[in-house]
Amino acid sequence: MSTVRGARERARIEVTAAIKDEARRQLAAEGAAKLSLRAVARELGMASSALYRYFPSRDDLLTTLIVDAYDAVGESAEAAHRAARAEGAPHLERWASVARAVRGWALAHPHEYALIYGSPVPGYTAPQATIGPAARVGLVLISIVGDAYREDGLAVPPLADELRAEAGRMAAEFAPDLPPGVAVPLIAAWAQLFGLVSFEVFGQFHRVVEARDDFFLAAVTELARGVGLLGPRGGGRTSPRP
């Protein structure tokens, strides 16, 4: 790579980062619906035409910010899982560590969290490129349950007959190494984790929950129980495949 080309690429990386930083400031101040490329360019002292060479449209910039946010919370979850696993923590503690990491990231980055788990942005449709990053936290949870299934077995409630077909589809698509009966509570726990976090980030626990750390840990422990990481509650043990 030539010196000139390397300098140009470094400059492009720096300008791209500055654009994203300014866009995040605008998200915090105005919300995603009012994000404007012209406003970003004006704050950076750039011509709008120059900014369009980096992001051809508002939606392209939004998609980049969304992917960055999903990747950031996903990286936090993955790092927490790696650390807990390296320490030899039981599966329940790994689950709780990941949940705390998600909550911690969300509380530290409320505007970015709102971009991915708040109200939809009018006129914006998320492209395929957001799906993989959006799944990262869920895949960590699936990995924890999969390890528990292989090493210890799981204890989950019996599956309702009307959900058997859906459970089979979910397991085949998202968790092929787990029995179908685990898929339904696992997907529900994934959704409920973000429901708990969203209630806190968006102020729904105000004057309702005061001891929030303890409440959160108790709540995610119940989610763990639902996917079988603790002892059975009215259901039999699901053993690993031979």
mmCIF file of C-alpha atoms in Angstrom:
data_model
loop_
_atom_site.group_PDB
_atom_site.id
_atom_site.type_symbol
_atom_site.label_atom_id
_atom_site.label_comp_id
_atom_site.label_asym_id
_atom_site.label_seq_id
_atom_site.Cartn_x
_atom_site.Cartn_y
_atom_site.Cartn_z
ATOM 1 C CA MET A 1 0.000 0.000 0.000
ATOM 2 C CA SER A 2 1.395 3.416 -0.986
ATOM 3 C CA THR A 3 1.924 6.158 1.582
ATOM 4 C CA VAL A 4 -0.645 8.375 -0.145
ATOM 5 C CA ARG A 5 -3.261 5.626 -0.292
ATOM 6 C CA GLY A 6 -2.671 4.775 3.359
ATOM 7 C CA ALA A 7 -3.070 8.397 4.370
ATOM 8 C CA ARG A 8 -6.312 8.664 2.402
ATOM 9 C CA GLU A 9 -7.735 5.556 4.036
ATOM 10 C CA ARG A 10 -6.793 6.806 7.488
ATOM 11 C CA ALA A 11 -8.421 10.128 6.709
ATOM 12 C CA ARG A 12 -11.578 8.374 5.532
ATOM 13 C CA ILE A 13 -11.713 6.334 8.746
ATOM 14 C CA GLU A 14 -11.290 9.494 10.827
ATOM 15 C CA VAL A 15 -13.980 11.413 8.927
ATOM 16 C CA THR A 16 -16.372 8.457 9.113
ATOM 17 C CA ALA A 17 -15.848 8.268 12.881
ATOM 18 C CA ALA A 18 -16.467 12.022 13.210
ATOM 19 C CA ILE A 19 -19.688 11.753 11.214
ATOM 20 C CA LYS A 20 -20.932 8.917 13.398
ATOM 21 C CA ASP A 21 -19.978 10.744 16.591
ATOM 22 C CA GLU A 22 -21.875 13.844 15.517
ATOM 23 C CA ALA A 23 -24.856 11.726 14.452
ATOM 24 C CA ARG A 24 -24.908 10.131 17.916
ATOM 25 C CA ARG A 25 -24.888 13.580 19.492
ATOM 26 C CA GLN A 26 -27.871 14.491 17.365
ATOM 27 C CA LEU A 27 -29.620 11.274 18.361
ATOM 28 C CA ALA A 28 -29.181 12.211 22.003
ATOM 29 C CA ALA A 29 -30.406 15.758 21.460
ATOM 30 C CA GLU A 30 -33.172 15.325 18.879
ATOM 31 C CA GLY A 31 -33.942 11.620 18.494
ATOM 32 C CA ALA A 32 -33.509 9.357 15.491
ATOM 33 C CA ALA A 33 -36.541 10.706 13.634
ATOM 34 C CA LYS A 34 -34.881 14.131 13.302
ATOM 35 C CA LEU A 35 -31.458 12.891 12.224
ATOM 36 C CA SER A 36 -30.368 14.936 9.208
ATOM 37 C CA LEU A 37 -27.316 14.543 7.015
ATOM 38 C CA ARG A 38 -27.355 18.262 6.307
ATOM 39 C CA ALA A 39 -27.333 19.048 10.021
ATOM 40 C CA VAL A 40 -24.460 16.608 10.606
ATOM 41 C CA ALA A 41 -22.499 18.148 7.744
ATOM 42 C CA ARG A 42 -23.146 21.670 9.043
ATOM 43 C CA GLU A 43 -21.905 20.822 12.551
ATOM 44 C CA LEU A 44 -18.757 19.259 11.106
ATOM 45 C CA GLY A 45 -18.102 22.154 8.733
ATOM 46 C CA MET A 46 -18.508 19.882 5.716
ATOM 47 C CA ALA A 47 -20.400 20.424 2.498
ATOM 48 C CA SER A 48 -23.435 18.147 2.265
ATOM 49 C CA SER A 49 -22.125 16.794 -1.027
ATOM 50 C CA ALA A 50 -18.902 15.741 0.695
ATOM 51 C CA LEU A 51 -20.779 13.902 3.447
ATOM 52 C CA TYR A 52 -22.819 12.006 0.852
ATOM 53 C CA ARG A 53 -19.596 10.355 -0.315
ATOM 54 C CA TYR A 54 -19.468 8.641 3.084
ATOM 55 C CA PHE A 55 -23.168 8.015 3.615
ATOM 56 C CA PRO A 56 -25.378 8.354 0.522
ATOM 57 C CA SER A 57 -28.561 8.776 2.576
ATOM 58 C CA ARG A 58 -29.894 9.235 6.082
ATOM 59 C CA ASP A 59 -30.931 5.590 6.079
ATOM 60 C CA ASP A 60 -27.375 4.475 5.300
ATOM 61 C CA LEU A 61 -26.125 6.467 8.280
ATOM 62 C CA LEU A 62 -28.908 5.123 10.499
ATOM 63 C CA THR A 63 -28.105 1.562 9.464
ATOM 64 C CA THR A 64 -24.443 2.052 10.365
ATOM 65 C CA LEU A 65 -25.367 3.470 13.774
ATOM 66 C CA ILE A 66 -27.813 0.618 14.377
ATOM 67 C CA VAL A 67 -25.261 -2.033 13.439
ATOM 68 C CA ASP A 68 -22.660 -0.332 15.647
ATOM 69 C CA ALA A 69 -25.089 -0.330 18.587
ATOM 70 C CA TYR A 70 -26.051 -3.977 18.144
ATOM 71 C CA ASP A 71 -22.378 -4.896 17.833
ATOM 72 C CA ALA A 72 -21.488 -2.930 20.961
ATOM 73 C CA VAL A 73 -24.094 -4.561 23.188
ATOM 74 C CA GLY A 74 -23.271 -7.911 21.589
ATOM 75 C CA GLU A 75 -19.573 -7.466 22.321
ATOM 76 C CA SER A 76 -20.394 -6.620 25.940
ATOM 77 C CA ALA A 77 -22.446 -9.811 26.276
ATOM 78 C CA GLU A 78 -19.773 -11.937 24.616
ATOM 79 C CA ALA A 79 -16.995 -10.492 26.775
ATOM 80 C CA ALA A 80 -18.992 -11.163 29.941
ATOM 81 C CA HIS A 81 -19.601 -14.741 28.833
ATOM 82 C CA ARG A 82 -15.933 -15.320 28.014
ATOM 83 C CA ALA A 83 -14.847 -13.983 31.400
ATOM 84 C CA ALA A 84 -17.394 -16.035 33.349
ATOM 85 C CA ARG A 85 -16.568 -19.161 31.382
ATOM 86 C CA ALA A 86 -12.821 -18.675 31.906
ATOM 87 C CA GLU A 87 -13.446 -18.478 35.647
ATOM 88 C CA GLY A 88 -15.344 -21.759 35.534
ATOM 89 C CA ALA A 89 -18.562 -20.096 36.688
ATOM 90 C CA PRO A 90 -21.698 -22.265 36.761
ATOM 91 C CA HIS A 91 -24.086 -21.801 33.867
ATOM 92 C CA LEU A 92 -26.514 -19.766 35.930
ATOM 93 C CA GLU A 93 -23.769 -17.298 36.853
ATOM 94 C CA ARG A 94 -22.725 -17.050 33.204
ATOM 95 C CA TRP A 95 -26.326 -16.238 32.300
ATOM 96 C CA ALA A 96 -26.523 -13.579 35.025
ATOM 97 C CA SER A 97 -23.185 -12.077 33.977
ATOM 98 C CA VAL A 98 -24.358 -11.714 30.394
ATOM 99 C CA ALA A 99 -27.649 -10.181 31.496
ATOM 100 C CA ARG A 100 -25.836 -7.684 33.732
ATOM 101 C CA ALA A 101 -23.518 -6.780 30.851
ATOM 102 C CA VAL A 102 -26.486 -6.052 28.589
ATOM 103 C CA ARG A 103 -28.117 -3.921 31.274
ATOM 104 C CA GLY A 104 -24.869 -2.106 32.022
ATOM 105 C CA TRP A 105 -24.295 -1.240 28.381
ATOM 106 C CA ALA A 106 -27.873 -0.019 27.972
ATOM 107 C CA LEU A 107 -27.727 2.222 31.038
ATOM 108 C CA ALA A 108 -24.392 3.650 29.898
ATOM 109 C CA HIS A 109 -25.634 4.241 26.320
ATOM 110 C CA PRO A 110 -29.364 5.008 26.620
ATOM 111 C CA HIS A 111 -29.673 6.875 23.320
ATOM 112 C CA GLU A 112 -27.968 4.129 21.340
ATOM 113 C CA TYR A 113 -30.112 1.575 23.149
ATOM 114 C CA ALA A 114 -33.210 3.573 22.233
ATOM 115 C CA LEU A 115 -32.140 3.514 18.593
ATOM 116 C CA ILE A 116 -32.261 -0.286 18.492
ATOM 117 C CA TYR A 117 -34.943 -1.099 21.076
ATOM 118 C CA GLY A 118 -37.037 2.059 21.202
ATOM 119 C CA SER A 119 -39.751 3.335 18.889
ATOM 120 C CA PRO A 120 -39.301 2.602 15.164
ATOM 121 C CA VAL A 121 -37.891 5.475 13.116
ATOM 122 C CA PRO A 122 -40.586 6.790 10.752
ATOM 123 C CA GLY A 123 -39.814 5.961 7.131
ATOM 124 C CA TYR A 124 -36.909 3.653 7.953
ATOM 125 C CA THR A 125 -36.847 -0.074 7.243
ATOM 126 C CA ALA A 126 -33.919 -1.990 8.701
ATOM 127 C CA PRO A 127 -32.018 -3.942 6.014
ATOM 128 C CA GLN A 128 -30.718 -7.492 6.136
ATOM 129 C CA ALA A 129 -27.354 -6.226 7.366
ATOM 130 C CA THR A 130 -28.809 -5.551 10.834
ATOM 131 C CA ILE A 131 -30.014 -9.118 11.453
ATOM 132 C CA GLY A 132 -26.685 -10.737 12.321
ATOM 133 C CA PRO A 133 -25.588 -8.006 14.755
ATOM 134 C CA ALA A 134 -29.066 -7.991 16.349
ATOM 135 C CA ALA A 135 -28.760 -11.712 17.099
ATOM 136 C CA ARG A 136 -25.459 -11.566 18.990
ATOM 137 C CA VAL A 137 -26.894 -11.360 22.501
ATOM 138 C CA GLY A 138 -29.410 -14.098 21.749
ATOM 139 C CA LEU A 139 -26.679 -16.345 20.415
ATOM 140 C CA VAL A 140 -24.725 -15.921 23.652
ATOM 141 C CA LEU A 141 -27.777 -16.982 25.661
ATOM 142 C CA ILE A 142 -28.304 -19.959 23.356
ATOM 143 C CA SER A 143 -24.648 -20.896 23.804
ATOM 144 C CA ILE A 144 -24.960 -20.875 27.608
ATOM 145 C CA VAL A 145 -28.046 -23.081 27.510
ATOM 146 C CA GLY A 146 -26.376 -25.377 24.990
ATOM 147 C CA ASP A 147 -23.351 -25.827 27.247
ATOM 148 C CA ALA A 148 -25.628 -26.578 30.187
ATOM 149 C CA TYR A 149 -27.590 -29.101 28.131
ATOM 150 C CA ARG A 150 -24.463 -30.968 27.051
ATOM 151 C CA GLU A 151 -22.761 -30.886 30.439
ATOM 152 C CA ASP A 152 -25.552 -31.136 33.004
ATOM 153 C CA GLY A 153 -28.860 -31.553 31.240
ATOM 154 C CA LEU A 154 -31.757 -29.137 31.604
ATOM 155 C CA ALA A 155 -34.980 -29.108 33.573
ATOM 156 C CA VAL A 156 -37.816 -27.331 31.792
ATOM 157 C CA PRO A 157 -41.610 -27.285 32.131
ATOM 158 C CA PRO A 158 -43.588 -29.484 29.746
ATOM 159 C CA LEU A 159 -44.394 -27.897 26.407
ATOM 160 C CA ALA A 160 -48.004 -27.065 25.555
ATOM 161 C CA ASP A 161 -49.340 -29.151 22.683
ATOM 162 C CA GLU A 162 -50.303 -26.100 20.648
ATOM 163 C CA LEU A 163 -46.675 -24.914 20.686
ATOM 164 C CA ARG A 164 -45.015 -28.132 19.572
ATOM 165 C CA ALA A 165 -44.898 -27.259 15.880
ATOM 166 C CA GLU A 166 -43.659 -23.742 16.605
ATOM 167 C CA ALA A 167 -41.080 -25.075 19.048
ATOM 168 C CA GLY A 168 -39.775 -27.444 16.395
ATOM 169 C CA ARG A 169 -39.446 -24.596 13.914
ATOM 170 C CA MET A 170 -37.703 -22.357 16.460
ATOM 171 C CA ALA A 171 -35.268 -25.068 17.470
ATOM 172 C CA ALA A 172 -34.424 -25.919 13.864
ATOM 173 C CA GLU A 173 -33.806 -22.276 12.988
ATOM 174 C CA PHE A 174 -32.165 -20.866 16.105
ATOM 175 C CA ALA A 175 -30.952 -23.710 18.324
ATOM 176 C CA PRO A 176 -30.600 -26.947 16.345
ATOM 177 C CA ASP A 177 -28.473 -28.557 19.071
ATOM 178 C CA LEU A 178 -31.195 -28.138 21.699
ATOM 179 C CA PRO A 179 -34.423 -30.097 22.114
ATOM 180 C CA PRO A 180 -37.513 -28.280 20.800
ATOM 181 C CA GLY A 181 -39.014 -27.999 24.285
ATOM 182 C CA VAL A 182 -36.221 -25.627 25.293
ATOM 183 C CA ALA A 183 -36.641 -23.288 22.319
ATOM 184 C CA VAL A 184 -39.874 -21.612 23.415
ATOM 185 C CA PRO A 185 -38.769 -20.551 26.936
ATOM 186 C CA LEU A 186 -35.345 -19.585 25.573
ATOM 187 C CA ILE A 187 -36.718 -17.222 22.925
ATOM 188 C CA ALA A 188 -39.168 -15.858 25.524
ATOM 189 C CA ALA A 189 -36.300 -15.262 27.974
ATOM 190 C CA TRP A 190 -34.338 -13.391 25.297
ATOM 191 C CA ALA A 191 -37.310 -11.088 24.741
ATOM 192 C CA GLN A 192 -38.027 -10.695 28.450
ATOM 193 C CA LEU A 193 -34.421 -9.745 29.195
ATOM 194 C CA PHE A 194 -34.731 -6.777 26.877
ATOM 195 C CA GLY A 195 -38.151 -6.000 28.294
ATOM 196 C CA LEU A 196 -36.621 -5.671 31.759
ATOM 197 C CA VAL A 197 -33.802 -3.508 30.444
ATOM 198 C CA SER A 198 -36.173 -1.325 28.419
ATOM 199 C CA PHE A 199 -38.435 -0.694 31.415
ATOM 200 C CA GLU A 200 -35.440 0.602 33.334
ATOM 201 C CA VAL A 201 -33.833 2.603 30.519
ATOM 202 C CA PHE A 202 -37.107 4.268 29.542
ATOM 203 C CA GLY A 203 -38.123 5.126 33.103
ATOM 204 C CA GLN A 204 -40.976 2.658 33.586
ATOM 205 C CA PHE A 205 -39.571 1.530 36.945
ATOM 206 C CA HIS A 206 -39.671 5.044 38.416
ATOM 207 C CA ARG A 207 -41.347 4.871 41.836
ATOM 208 C CA VAL A 208 -41.997 1.175 41.214
ATOM 209 C CA VAL A 209 -38.634 -0.557 41.672
ATOM 210 C CA GLU A 210 -36.039 0.983 43.980
ATOM 211 C CA ALA A 211 -33.579 -1.884 44.623
ATOM 212 C CA ARG A 212 -32.961 -2.279 40.921
ATOM 213 C CA ASP A 213 -29.769 -4.344 41.027
ATOM 214 C CA ASP A 214 -31.351 -6.934 43.302
ATOM 215 C CA PHE A 215 -34.610 -6.869 41.369
ATOM 216 C CA PHE A 216 -32.822 -7.397 38.067
ATOM 217 C CA LEU A 217 -30.778 -10.311 39.365
ATOM 218 C CA ALA A 218 -33.882 -11.990 40.780
ATOM 219 C CA ALA A 219 -35.758 -11.460 37.528
ATOM 220 C CA VAL A 220 -33.042 -12.867 35.269
ATOM 221 C CA THR A 221 -32.630 -15.801 37.653
ATOM 222 C CA GLU A 222 -36.297 -16.602 37.069
ATOM 223 C CA LEU A 223 -35.671 -16.423 33.330
ATOM 224 C CA ALA A 224 -32.820 -18.890 33.818
ATOM 225 C CA ARG A 225 -35.146 -21.178 35.727
ATOM 226 C CA GLY A 226 -37.573 -21.056 32.829
ATOM 227 C CA VAL A 227 -34.987 -22.360 30.374
ATOM 228 C CA GLY A 228 -33.908 -25.108 32.764
ATOM 229 C CA LEU A 229 -30.635 -23.782 34.156
ATOM 230 C CA LEU A 230 -31.927 -24.442 37.679
ATOM 231 C CA GLY A 231 -33.757 -27.405 39.173
ATOM 232 C CA PRO A 232 -37.077 -28.569 37.712
ATOM 233 C CA ARG A 233 -40.315 -26.811 38.401
ATOM 234 C CA GLY A 234 -43.020 -29.224 37.504
ATOM 235 C CA GLY A 235 -41.076 -30.727 34.620
ATOM 236 C CA GLY A 236 -38.642 -33.525 34.031
ATOM 237 C CA ARG A 237 -34.968 -33.284 33.235
ATOM 238 C CA THR A 238 -33.961 -33.082 29.601
ATOM 239 C CA SER A 239 -30.705 -34.972 29.254
ATOM 240 C CA PRO A 240 -28.049 -34.354 26.616
ATOM 241 C CA ARG A 241 -28.082 -36.537 23.578
ATOM 242 C CA PRO A 242 -25.717 -39.514 23.813
#
